[in-house]
CSV table of C-alpha atoms in Angstrom, one decimal:
chain,number,residue,atom,x,y,z
A,217,UNK,CA,-35.9,28.3,-40.1
A,218,UNK,CA,-38.2,26.7,-37.6
A,219,UNK,CA,-36.3,23.4,-37.8
A,220,UNK,CA,-33.1,25.2,-37.2
A,221,UNK,CA,-34.5,26.9,-34.1
A,222,UNK,CA,-35.9,23.6,-32.8
A,223,UNK,CA,-32.4,22.0,-33.3
A,224,UNK,CA,-30.8,24.7,-31.2
A,225,UNK,CA,-33.5,24.3,-28.5
A,226,UNK,CA,-33.1,20.6,-28.2
A,227,UNK,CA,-30.4,19.3,-25.9
A,228,UNK,CA,-27.5,17.4,-27.4
A,229,UNK,CA,-27.7,13.7,-26.7
A,230,UNK,CA,-24.5,11.7,-26.6
A,231,UNK,CA,-24.8,8.2,-28.0
A,232,UNK,CA,-23.3,5.6,-25.7
A,233,UNK,CA,-22.7,2.0,-26.7
A,234,UNK,CA,-23.2,-1.2,-25.0
A,235,UNK,CA,-19.9,-3.2,-24.8
A,236,UNK,CA,-19.6,-6.8,-25.6
A,237,UNK,CA,-19.8,-9.4,-22.8
A,238,UNK,CA,-16.1,-10.2,-22.0
A,239,UNK,CA,-14.0,-11.9,-19.4
A,240,UNK,CA,-10.3,-12.0,-18.8
A,241,UNK,CA,-9.8,-8.5,-20.2
A,242,UNK,CA,-8.0,-5.5,-18.6
A,243,UNK,CA,-9.5,-2.4,-17.2
A,244,UNK,CA,-7.1,0.5,-16.2
A,245,UNK,CA,-7.9,3.9,-14.8
A,246,UNK,CA,-6.1,6.8,-16.6
A,247,UNK,CA,-7.0,10.5,-16.3
A,248,UNK,CA,-10.8,10.7,-16.0
A,249,UNK,CA,-11.7,7.5,-17.7
A,250,UNK,CA,-11.5,3.7,-17.4
A,251,UNK,CA,-10.0,1.9,-20.4
A,252,UNK,CA,-10.9,-1.7,-21.0
A,253,UNK,CA,-9.4,-3.9,-23.7
A,254,UNK,CA,-8.7,-7.5,-24.8
A,255,UNK,CA,-10.2,-10.6,-23.1
A,256,UNK,CA,-12.4,-13.5,-24.3
A,257,UNK,CA,-15.9,-13.3,-25.8
A,258,UNK,CA,-18.3,-16.2,-25.8
A,259,UNK,CA,-17.4,-18.6,-28.6
A,260,UNK,CA,-14.8,-18.2,-27.3
A,261,UNK,CA,-12.9,-15.7,-29.4
A,262,UNK,CA,-10.2,-13.1,-28.5
A,263,UNK,CA,-11.7,-9.6,-28.3
A,264,UNK,CA,-10.2,-6.8,-30.3
A,265,UNK,CA,-12.3,-4.1,-28.8
A,266,UNK,CA,-11.2,-1.2,-26.6
A,267,UNK,CA,-13.8,0.6,-24.5
A,268,UNK,CA,-13.8,3.9,-22.5
A,269,UNK,CA,-16.0,4.6,-19.5
A,270,UNK,CA,-16.3,8.2,-18.6
A,271,UNK,CA,-16.1,8.8,-14.8
A,272,UNK,CA,-15.9,12.6,-14.9
A,273,UNK,CA,-19.7,12.9,-14.8
A,274,UNK,CA,-22.6,11.2,-12.9
A,275,UNK,CA,-24.5,8.3,-14.4
A,276,UNK,CA,-26.7,5.3,-13.6
A,277,UNK,CA,-25.3,1.8,-13.7
A,278,UNK,CA,-28.1,0.7,-16.0
A,279,UNK,CA,-26.8,3.1,-18.7
A,280,UNK,CA,-23.0,3.7,-18.1
A,281,UNK,CA,-21.4,6.1,-20.6
A,282,UNK,CA,-19.3,3.6,-22.6
A,283,UNK,CA,-17.7,4.6,-25.9
A,284,UNK,CA,-15.9,2.4,-28.4
A,285,UNK,CA,-12.3,3.4,-29.2
A,286,UNK,CA,-11.6,0.4,-31.4
A,287,UNK,CA,-12.0,2.3,-34.7
A,288,UNK,CA,-9.7,5.1,-33.8
A,289,UNK,CA,-6.7,3.4,-32.3
A,290,UNK,CA,-5.8,0.7,-34.8
A,291,UNK,CA,-5.9,-1.9,-32.0
A,292,UNK,CA,-5.8,-4.8,-34.5
A,293,UNK,CA,-2.3,-3.8,-35.5
A,294,UNK,CA,-0.9,-4.2,-32.0
A,295,UNK,CA,-0.4,-7.9,-31.1
A,296,UNK,CA,-0.4,-7.2,-27.3
A,297,UNK,CA,-3.9,-5.8,-27.3
A,298,UNK,CA,-5.4,-8.9,-28.9
A,299,UNK,CA,-4.9,-11.2,-25.9
A,300,UNK,CA,-6.6,-12.5,-22.8
A,301,UNK,CA,-5.4,-12.6,-19.2
A,302,UNK,CA,-2.6,-10.1,-19.9
A,303,UNK,CA,-1.1,-7.7,-17.4
A,304,UNK,CA,-1.7,-3.9,-17.6
A,305,UNK,CA,-1.1,-0.8,-15.5
A,306,UNK,CA,-1.0,3.0,-15.8
A,307,UNK,CA,2.4,4.5,-16.0
A,308,UNK,CA,3.7,7.3,-13.8
A,309,UNK,CA,2.5,10.1,-16.1
A,310,UNK,CA,-1.2,9.0,-15.5
A,311,UNK,CA,-1.8,9.2,-19.2
A,312,UNK,CA,-0.1,6.1,-20.7
A,313,UNK,CA,-1.2,2.5,-20.2
A,314,UNK,CA,1.2,-0.4,-20.6
A,315,UNK,CA,0.1,-3.9,-21.4
A,316,UNK,CA,2.2,-7.0,-21.5
A,317,UNK,CA,1.7,-10.6,-22.5
A,318,UNK,CA,-1.5,-12.6,-22.4
A,319,UNK,CA,-2.8,-15.5,-24.4
A,320,UNK,CA,-3.4,-14.8,-28.1
A,321,UNK,CA,-5.5,-18.0,-28.7
A,322,UNK,CA,-9.0,-18.6,-27.3
A,323,UNK,CA,-7.9,-22.1,-26.1
A,324,UNK,CA,-4.9,-20.5,-24.4
A,325,UNK,CA,-2.4,-22.5,-26.5
A,326,UNK,CA,-0.4,-19.4,-27.7
A,327,UNK,CA,1.2,-16.8,-25.4
A,328,UNK,CA,2.6,-13.4,-26.2
A,329,UNK,CA,5.7,-11.8,-24.8
A,330,UNK,CA,5.0,-8.4,-26.4
A,331,UNK,CA,4.7,-5.1,-24.7
A,332,UNK,CA,2.5,-2.2,-26.0
A,333,UNK,CA,1.7,1.3,-24.8
A,334,UNK,CA,-1.5,3.3,-25.2
A,335,UNK,CA,-1.5,7.1,-25.0
A,336,UNK,CA,-4.9,8.2,-23.7
A,337,UNK,CA,-4.3,11.8,-24.9
A,338,UNK,CA,-4.1,10.8,-28.5
A,339,UNK,CA,-5.9,7.4,-28.3
A,340,UNK,CA,-3.0,5.7,-30.1
A,341,UNK,CA,-1.0,2.5,-29.6
A,342,UNK,CA,2.7,2.2,-29.9
A,343,UNK,CA,5.2,-0.6,-29.4
A,344,UNK,CA,8.3,0.5,-27.4
A,345,UNK,CA,11.7,-0.6,-28.5
A,346,UNK,CA,13.0,-2.7,-25.6
A,347,UNK,CA,16.7,-3.3,-25.4
A,348,UNK,CA,16.1,-7.1,-24.9
A,349,UNK,CA,13.7,-6.9,-27.8
A,350,UNK,CA,11.0,-8.7,-25.8
A,351,UNK,CA,10.5,-10.4,-22.5
A,352,UNK,CA,12.3,-13.7,-22.3
A,353,UNK,CA,9.3,-15.2,-20.7
A,354,UNK,CA,5.9,-15.2,-22.3
A,355,UNK,CA,3.2,-15.1,-19.7
A,356,UNK,CA,-0.5,-15.0,-19.0
A,357,UNK,CA,-2.3,-15.1,-15.6
A,358,UNK,CA,0.6,-13.1,-14.2
A,359,UNK,CA,0.9,-9.9,-12.0
A,360,UNK,CA,1.9,-6.6,-13.4
A,361,UNK,CA,2.3,-3.4,-11.3
A,362,UNK,CA,3.8,0.0,-11.6
A,363,UNK,CA,5.8,1.3,-8.7
A,364,UNK,CA,5.4,5.0,-9.7
A,365,UNK,CA,9.1,5.3,-10.2
A,366,UNK,CA,9.1,4.3,-13.9
A,367,UNK,CA,9.4,0.5,-13.2
A,368,UNK,CA,7.0,-2.3,-14.0
A,369,UNK,CA,7.1,-5.4,-11.8
A,370,UNK,CA,6.0,-8.6,-13.4
A,371,UNK,CA,5.6,-11.8,-11.4
A,372,UNK,CA,4.1,-15.3,-11.7
A,373,UNK,CA,2.0,-16.6,-14.5
A,374,UNK,CA,2.6,-19.3,-17.0
A,375,UNK,CA,3.1,-20.1,-20.6
A,376,UNK,CA,2.2,-23.2,-22.6
A,377,UNK,CA,4.8,-25.3,-20.9
A,378,UNK,CA,5.8,-24.0,-17.5
A,379,UNK,CA,4.8,-21.9,-14.5
A,380,UNK,CA,6.8,-19.0,-13.1
A,381,UNK,CA,7.8,-17.7,-9.7
A,382,UNK,CA,10.4,-15.2,-11.0
A,383,UNK,CA,10.4,-11.4,-11.4
A,384,UNK,CA,10.9,-9.4,-14.5
A,385,UNK,CA,11.4,-5.7,-13.9
A,386,UNK,CA,10.9,-3.3,-16.8
A,387,UNK,CA,12.4,0.2,-16.7
A,388,UNK,CA,10.2,2.4,-18.8
A,389,UNK,CA,12.6,5.3,-18.7
A,390,UNK,CA,15.2,3.3,-20.6
A,391,UNK,CA,13.0,0.5,-21.9
A,392,UNK,CA,15.3,-2.2,-20.5
A,393,UNK,CA,14.4,-5.4,-18.6
A,394,UNK,CA,16.2,-7.1,-15.7
A,395,UNK,CA,15.5,-10.5,-14.1
A,396,UNK,CA,16.6,-10.3,-10.5
A,397,UNK,CA,17.3,-13.6,-8.7
A,398,UNK,CA,15.4,-13.5,-5.4
A,399,UNK,CA,16.3,-16.1,-2.7
A,400,UNK,CA,13.7,-18.1,-1.0
A,401,UNK,CA,11.1,-17.4,-3.7
A,402,UNK,CA,7.7,-19.0,-3.2
A,403,UNK,CA,6.3,-21.5,-5.6
A,404,UNK,CA,4.9,-20.6,-9.0
A,405,UNK,CA,1.4,-19.1,-9.0
A,406,UNK,CA,-1.4,-18.1,-11.3
A,407,UNK,CA,-4.8,-16.5,-11.2
A,408,UNK,CA,-3.9,-14.5,-8.0
A,409,UNK,CA,-4.1,-10.8,-7.2
A,410,UNK,CA,-1.2,-8.5,-6.4
A,411,UNK,CA,-1.8,-5.3,-4.5
A,412,UNK,CA,0.8,-2.7,-4.0
A,413,UNK,CA,0.6,-0.8,-0.6
A,414,UNK,CA,2.2,2.6,-0.1
A,415,UNK,CA,5.2,1.4,1.8
A,416,UNK,CA,6.7,-0.1,-1.3
A,417,UNK,CA,5.5,-3.7,-0.7
A,418,UNK,CA,3.4,-6.0,-2.7
A,419,UNK,CA,0.8,-8.4,-1.2
A,420,UNK,CA,-0.1,-11.6,-3.2
A,421,UNK,CA,-3.5,-13.1,-2.4
A,422,UNK,CA,-5.2,-16.3,-3.4
A,423,UNK,CA,-4.9,-18.1,-6.8
A,424,UNK,CA,-3.4,-21.5,-7.6
A,425,UNK,CA,0.1,-22.6,-6.9
A,426,UNK,CA,2.0,-25.2,-8.9
A,427,UNK,CA,3.3,-27.5,-6.2
A,428,UNK,CA,3.8,-31.1,-5.2
A,429,UNK,CA,0.8,-33.4,-5.4
A,430,UNK,CA,0.6,-35.0,-2.0
A,431,UNK,CA,-1.4,-37.9,-3.3
A,432,UNK,CA,1.2,-38.8,-5.9
A,433,UNK,CA,3.8,-41.3,-4.6
A,434,UNK,CA,6.2,-40.2,-7.4
A,435,UNK,CA,6.1,-36.6,-6.2
A,436,UNK,CA,4.5,-35.1,-9.2
A,437,UNK,CA,3.3,-31.5,-9.3
A,438,UNK,CA,-0.2,-30.1,-9.8
A,439,UNK,CA,-2.1,-26.9,-9.4
A,440,UNK,CA,-3.3,-26.5,-5.8
A,441,UNK,CA,-5.6,-23.9,-4.3
A,442,UNK,CA,-4.0,-21.4,-2.0
A,443,UNK,CA,-5.6,-20.6,1.4
A,444,UNK,CA,-6.7,-17.0,1.7
A,445,UNK,CA,-4.9,-17.1,5.1
A,446,UNK,CA,-1.6,-17.6,3.4
A,447,UNK,CA,-0.3,-14.3,2.1
A,448,UNK,CA,2.9,-13.4,0.3
A,449,UNK,CA,4.6,-10.1,1.0
A,450,UNK,CA,7.4,-8.8,-1.3
A,451,UNK,CA,9.5,-5.8,-0.3
A,452,UNK,CA,10.8,-4.1,-3.5
A,453,UNK,CA,13.4,-2.1,-1.5
A,454,UNK,CA,15.1,-5.2,0.0
A,455,UNK,CA,14.0,-7.7,-2.6
A,456,UNK,CA,12.8,-10.0,0.1
A,457,UNK,CA,9.9,-12.4,0.3
A,458,UNK,CA,7.9,-12.9,3.6
A,459,UNK,CA,5.2,-15.4,4.4
A,460,UNK,CA,2.3,-13.9,6.3
A,461,UNK,CA,-0.6,-15.6,8.0
A,462,UNK,CA,-4.0,-13.9,8.2
A,463,UNK,CA,-6.7,-14.6,10.7
A,464,UNK,CA,-10.3,-13.6,11.4
A,465,UNK,CA,-13.1,-14.6,9.0
A,466,UNK,CA,-10.9,-16.1,6.4
A,467,UNK,CA,-12.6,-16.3,2.9
A,468,UNK,CA,-12.9,-19.6,1.0
A,469,UNK,CA,-10.1,-20.3,-1.5
A,470,UNK,CA,-10.6,-18.6,-4.8
A,471,UNK,CA,-9.0,-17.7,-8.1
A,472,UNK,CA,-9.5,-15.0,-10.7
A,473,UNK,CA,-10.9,-12.7,-8.1
A,474,UNK,CA,-10.2,-9.0,-7.7
A,475,UNK,CA,-8.4,-7.0,-5.0
A,476,UNK,CA,-8.3,-3.2,-4.5
A,477,UNK,CA,-6.6,-1.1,-2.0
A,478,UNK,CA,-9.0,0.9,0.1
A,479,UNK,CA,-9.1,4.7,-0.2
A,480,UNK,CA,-7.3,5.2,3.1
A,481,UNK,CA,-4.8,2.4,2.2
A,482,UNK,CA,-5.6,0.6,5.5
A,483,UNK,CA,-7.1,-2.5,3.9
A,484,UNK,CA,-7.5,-4.6,0.8
A,485,UNK,CA,-11.0,-5.3,-0.5
A,486,UNK,CA,-11.6,-8.6,-2.3
A,487,UNK,CA,-14.6,-9.4,-4.5
A,488,UNK,CA,-15.8,-12.5,-6.1
A,489,UNK,CA,-13.7,-15.1,-7.9
A,490,UNK,CA,-14.1,-18.7,-8.9
A,491,UNK,CA,-14.0,-21.9,-6.8
A,492,UNK,CA,-10.7,-23.6,-7.5
A,493,UNK,CA,-12.4,-27.1,-7.4
A,494,UNK,CA,-15.3,-26.4,-9.8
A,495,UNK,CA,-15.0,-24.5,-13.0
A,496,UNK,CA,-18.6,-23.3,-13.0
A,497,UNK,CA,-18.9,-22.3,-9.4
A,498,UNK,CA,-18.3,-18.6,-8.8
A,499,UNK,CA,-18.7,-16.1,-5.9
A,500,UNK,CA,-20.0,-12.6,-5.4
A,501,UNK,CA,-19.0,-12.0,-1.7
A,502,UNK,CA,-17.0,-9.1,-0.3
A,503,UNK,CA,-14.1,-9.6,2.1
A,504,UNK,CA,-11.8,-7.0,3.7
A,505,UNK,CA,-8.2,-7.7,4.9
A,506,UNK,CA,-7.0,-5.2,7.6
A,507,UNK,CA,-3.4,-4.5,6.8
A,508,UNK,CA,-2.5,-3.6,10.4
A,509,UNK,CA,-4.0,-6.6,12.2
A,510,UNK,CA,-3.9,-9.0,9.2
A,511,UNK,CA,-7.5,-10.0,10.1
A,512,UNK,CA,-10.1,-10.9,7.5
A,513,UNK,CA,-13.7,-9.6,7.9
A,514,UNK,CA,-16.9,-9.9,5.8
A,515,UNK,CA,-18.8,-6.6,6.0
A,516,UNK,CA,-22.6,-6.8,6.0
A,517,UNK,CA,-23.6,-5.4,2.6
A,518,UNK,CA,-27.0,-3.9,1.6
A,519,UNK,CA,-29.0,-3.9,-1.6
A,520,UNK,CA,-28.7,-6.5,-4.4
A,521,UNK,CA,-25.1,-7.6,-5.2
A,522,UNK,CA,-23.8,-8.4,-8.7
A,523,UNK,CA,-24.2,-12.0,-9.9
A,524,UNK,CA,-21.4,-14.3,-9.0
A,525,UNK,CA,-18.4,-14.1,-11.4
A,526,UNK,CA,-14.7,-14.6,-12.0
A,527,UNK,CA,-12.2,-13.0,-14.4
A,528,UNK,CA,-13.9,-9.7,-13.9
A,529,UNK,CA,-12.5,-6.2,-13.3
A,530,UNK,CA,-12.5,-3.9,-10.3
A,531,UNK,CA,-11.6,-0.2,-10.1
A,532,UNK,CA,-11.8,2.0,-7.0
A,533,UNK,CA,-12.7,5.6,-7.6
A,534,UNK,CA,-12.8,7.5,-4.3
A,535,UNK,CA,-15.1,5.3,-2.2
A,536,UNK,CA,-16.8,3.7,-5.2
A,537,UNK,CA,-15.6,0.2,-6.2
A,538,UNK,CA,-16.7,-0.5,-9.8
A,539,UNK,CA,-17.2,-4.1,-10.7
A,540,UNK,CA,-17.2,-4.7,-14.5
A,541,UNK,CA,-17.4,-7.7,-17.0
A,542,UNK,CA,-16.5,-11.2,-15.9
A,543,UNK,CA,-17.3,-14.9,-16.6
A,544,UNK,CA,-20.4,-16.6,-15.2
A,545,UNK,CA,-20.0,-20.0,-16.6
A,546,UNK,CA,-18.1,-22.2,-19.1
A,547,UNK,CA,-18.7,-19.9,-22.1
A,548,UNK,CA,-20.8,-17.0,-20.9
A,549,UNK,CA,-19.9,-13.5,-19.7
A,550,UNK,CA,-21.2,-10.1,-18.4
A,551,UNK,CA,-21.0,-6.6,-19.8
A,552,UNK,CA,-22.5,-4.8,-16.8
A,553,UNK,CA,-21.2,-2.3,-14.2
A,554,UNK,CA,-22.0,-2.5,-10.5
A,555,UNK,CA,-21.1,0.0,-7.8
A,556,UNK,CA,-20.1,-0.7,-4.3
A,557,UNK,CA,-20.0,2.2,-1.8
A,558,UNK,CA,-17.1,1.1,0.4
A,559,UNK,CA,-17.9,3.8,3.0
A,560,UNK,CA,-21.3,2.2,3.7
A,561,UNK,CA,-20.9,-1.2,2.2
A,562,UNK,CA,-24.0,-0.8,0.1
A,563,UNK,CA,-24.5,-1.7,-3.6
A,564,UNK,CA,-25.9,1.3,-5.4
A,565,UNK,CA,-27.1,2.1,-8.9
A,566,UNK,CA,-25.9,5.7,-9.1
A,567,UNK,CA,-22.4,6.8,-9.8
A,568,UNK,CA,-22.4,10.4,-8.5
A,569,UNK,CA,-19.3,12.6,-8.4
A,570,UNK,CA,-21.0,15.6,-6.8
A,571,UNK,CA,-18.2,17.6,-5.1
A,572,UNK,CA,-16.0,14.6,-4.9
A,573,UNK,CA,-14.9,14.6,-8.6
A,574,UNK,CA,-12.4,11.9,-9.3
A,575,UNK,CA,-8.8,13.0,-9.9
A,576,UNK,CA,-5.8,11.2,-11.3
A,577,UNK,CA,-4.3,11.0,-7.9
A,578,UNK,CA,-7.1,9.0,-6.3
A,579,UNK,CA,-7.7,5.7,-8.1
A,580,UNK,CA,-6.8,2.2,-7.2
A,581,UNK,CA,-7.8,-0.8,-9.3
A,582,UNK,CA,-7.3,-4.5,-9.8
A,583,UNK,CA,-8.3,-6.9,-12.5
A,584,UNK,CA,-8.8,-10.6,-12.1
A,585,UNK,CA,-5.8,-12.7,-12.8
A,586,UNK,CA,-3.7,-10.4,-10.6
A,587,UNK,CA,-3.5,-7.2,-12.6
A,588,UNK,CA,-3.6,-4.6,-9.8
A,589,UNK,CA,-3.3,-0.9,-10.4
A,590,UNK,CA,-0.3,1.0,-9.0
A,591,UNK,CA,-0.4,3.1,-5.8
A,592,UNK,CA,1.8,5.9,-7.1
A,593,UNK,CA,-1.2,8.2,-7.1
A,594,UNK,CA,-1.7,7.7,-3.4
A,595,UNK,CA,2.1,8.1,-2.8
A,596,UNK,CA,1.8,11.4,-4.7
A,597,UNK,CA,-1.1,12.4,-2.5
A,598,UNK,CA,0.8,11.5,0.7
A,599,UNK,CA,3.8,13.4,-0.6
A,600,UNK,CA,1.7,16.4,-1.3
A,601,UNK,CA,0.2,16.2,2.2
A,602,UNK,CA,3.7,15.9,3.7
A,603,UNK,CA,4.8,18.9,1.7
A,604,UNK,CA,1.8,20.9,3.0
A,605,UNK,CA,2.5,19.7,6.5
A,606,UNK,CA,6.1,20.9,6.2
A,607,UNK,CA,5.0,24.2,4.9
A,608,UNK,CA,2.5,24.6,7.7
A,609,UNK,CA,5.1,23.6,10.3
A,610,UNK,CA,7.7,26.0,8.8
A,611,UNK,CA,5.1,28.8,8.8
A,612,UNK,CA,4.2,28.1,12.4
A,613,UNK,CA,7.8,28.2,13.5
A,614,UNK,CA,8.4,31.4,11.5
A,615,UNK,CA,5.3,33.0,13.2
A,616,UNK,CA,6.6,31.9,16.6
A,617,UNK,CA,10.0,33.2,15.9
A,618,UNK,CA,8.5,36.5,14.7
A,619,UNK,CA,6.5,36.8,17.9
A,620,UNK,CA,9.6,36.1,20.0
A,621,UNK,CA,11.5,38.8,18.0
A,622,UNK,CA,8.7,41.3,18.4
A,623,UNK,CA,8.6,40.5,22.2
A,624,UNK,CA,12.3,41.0,22.5
A,625,UNK,CA,12.2,44.3,20.7
A,626,UNK,CA,9.3,45.5,22.9
A,627,UNK,CA,11.1,44.4,26.1
A,628,UNK,CA,14.3,46.1,24.9
A,629,UNK,CA,12.6,49.3,24.2
A,630,UNK,CA,10.7,49.2,27.6
A,631,UNK,CA,14.0,48.6,29.4
A,632,UNK,CA,15.7,51.5,27.6
A,633,UNK,CA,12.7,53.7,28.3
A,634,UNK,CA,12.9,52.9,32.0
A,635,UNK,CA,16.7,53.5,31.9
A,636,UNK,CA,16.2,56.9,30.3
A,637,UNK,CA,13.5,57.8,32.8
A,638,UNK,CA,15.7,56.8,35.7
A,639,UNK,CA,18.6,58.8,34.3
A,640,UNK,CA,16.4,61.8,33.8
A,641,UNK,CA,15.1,61.5,37.3
A,642,UNK,CA,18.6,61.2,38.7
A,643,UNK,CA,19.7,64.2,36.7
A,644,UNK,CA,16.8,66.3,38.1
A,645,UNK,CA,17.7,65.2,41.7
A,646,UNK,CA,21.4,66.0,41.2
A,647,UNK,CA,20.5,69.4,39.7
A,648,UNK,CA,18.2,70.2,42.6
A,649,UNK,CA,20.7,69.1,45.2
A,650,UNK,CA,23.4,71.3,43.7
A,651,UNK,CA,21.0,74.2,43.7
A,652,UNK,CA,20.3,73.6,47.4
A,653,UNK,CA,24.1,73.5,48.2
A,654,UNK,CA,24.6,76.7,46.3
A,655,UNK,CA,21.8,78.3,48.2
A,656,UNK,CA,23.2,77.2,51.6
A,657,UNK,CA,26.6,78.4,50.8
A,658,UNK,CA,25.2,81.7,49.8
A,659,UNK,CA,23.3,82.0,53.1
A,660,UNK,CA,26.5,81.0,55.1
A,661,UNK,CA,24.8,78.1,56.9
A,662,UNK,CA,26.6,75.2,55.3
A,663,UNK,CA,29.5,75.3,57.7
A,664,UNK,CA,27.4,75.2,60.9
A,665,UNK,CA,25.2,72.4,59.6
A,666,UNK,CA,28.2,70.3,58.7
A,667,UNK,CA,29.8,70.9,62.1
A,668,UNK,CA,26.6,70.0,63.9
A,669,UNK,CA,26.2,66.8,61.9
A,670,UNK,CA,29.8,65.7,62.7
A,671,UNK,CA,29.4,66.0,66.5
A,672,UNK,CA,28.9,62.5,68.2
A,673,UNK,CA,25.5,62.1,69.8
A,674,UNK,CA,24.3,59.5,72.2
A,675,UNK,CA,21.4,57.6,70.7
A,676,UNK,CA,18.0,58.0,72.1
A,677,UNK,CA,16.9,54.7,73.7
A,678,UNK,CA,13.6,54.7,71.9
A,679,UNK,CA,15.3,55.2,68.6
A,680,UNK,CA,17.9,52.4,69.2
A,681,UNK,CA,16.6,49.7,67.0
A,682,UNK,CA,19.1,47.2,68.3
A,683,UNK,CA,17.8,47.5,71.8
A,684,UNK,CA,14.1,47.0,70.9
A,685,UNK,CA,12.3,43.7,70.9
A,686,UNK,CA,10.3,42.9,67.8
A,687,UNK,CA,6.6,43.7,67.9
A,688,UNK,CA,4.6,40.5,67.6
A,689,UNK,CA,2.1,42.1,65.3
A,690,UNK,CA,4.7,43.6,63.0
A,691,UNK,CA,6.9,40.6,62.8
A,692,UNK,CA,6.9,38.5,59.5
A,693,UNK,CA,6.0,34.9,59.8
């Protein structure tokens, strides 16, 4: 009995796990959690794990609330999940996650073209039946983004033999794939980031481009680092590429970095990445690209930053940018979580939702290797604000119209009231005048008065207005 009472009195402690150290995996925000899967483990080996990080409650970065979903979702039966450097994004329902491609071999000698879908409501994987059976191009190190309209945009990357600069567009409402031919396409690129901004455009930053080797007299091609000043802009509406040049404090070239769209969608925040020239030289700096001025800046951050890394993950929840996992050398990795407050540019240890509890409509994310989360949530938020604005405007116009109507009604009634009073007064005067006439007739004086009034009289000089000069004091200016 006593033991039962003690059991009831003690708080329930939830057992959280410590995830494996991984790099080149995918982390995607869906509902009130972050789902991370795939990647490479030291060895190296392909990870078959799937982890969930709860962001609906507050926690300390030294003990984040991770849980292991690997035993409940049969991840080992889905080829697409057991890969590294794949592409992944949340779908428009905010509950399903789509993952495509990736390398299925630790030495990156085998590449998948498969597509799989994870339902966060049931924690189950499924493989959609695509009309073309699978993508014609197997890729890893590519970009994958959702436009919030049911389409997945895949660009760049490579397989075991070639590099890509082409688009593959997957329609998740019909599970069909198209391969649009875009004129003036840039060169093939890998290990970049792709960030979708709310006006339906995609910005490509950094990475390596497969281009001509300027030192080769035969004109061979090699992987060359891309300047962070050289940006690519793709307009999904017009299917047009544009080259942009950024200025300001331009970051050093990098690959396998992360990019997230700021909460107010005014800038792109870049963290970390690897030096393209040296495999074991990584970065832990923060740079911000202003989307209006196209100027780079490096905010002055406070507190201890994360260790340098590449092939990591970044997810923005409200103002908190979460940095997770990553590679710190040839065959070593991280399993930590770091938190950057982008409103103060300070690294903090506490993830605190307080009154700012995260919602599905307010999350942006990006993983290294160019797997950026979609901005459909922000588009939905902006649409909601626009709807509320329209409602407020319509309500204001209705109130103004009602006030005008009431004013017109009051004015009408006042006018009618004055008219009625005037008519009543005239009626009283007419009645009194008739009574006077009747009285005069009765007294026999009407005839004499009328005769007197009709007799011509010479005007009195003092009463002749036309003969008087105006009085200076009475004259109007």
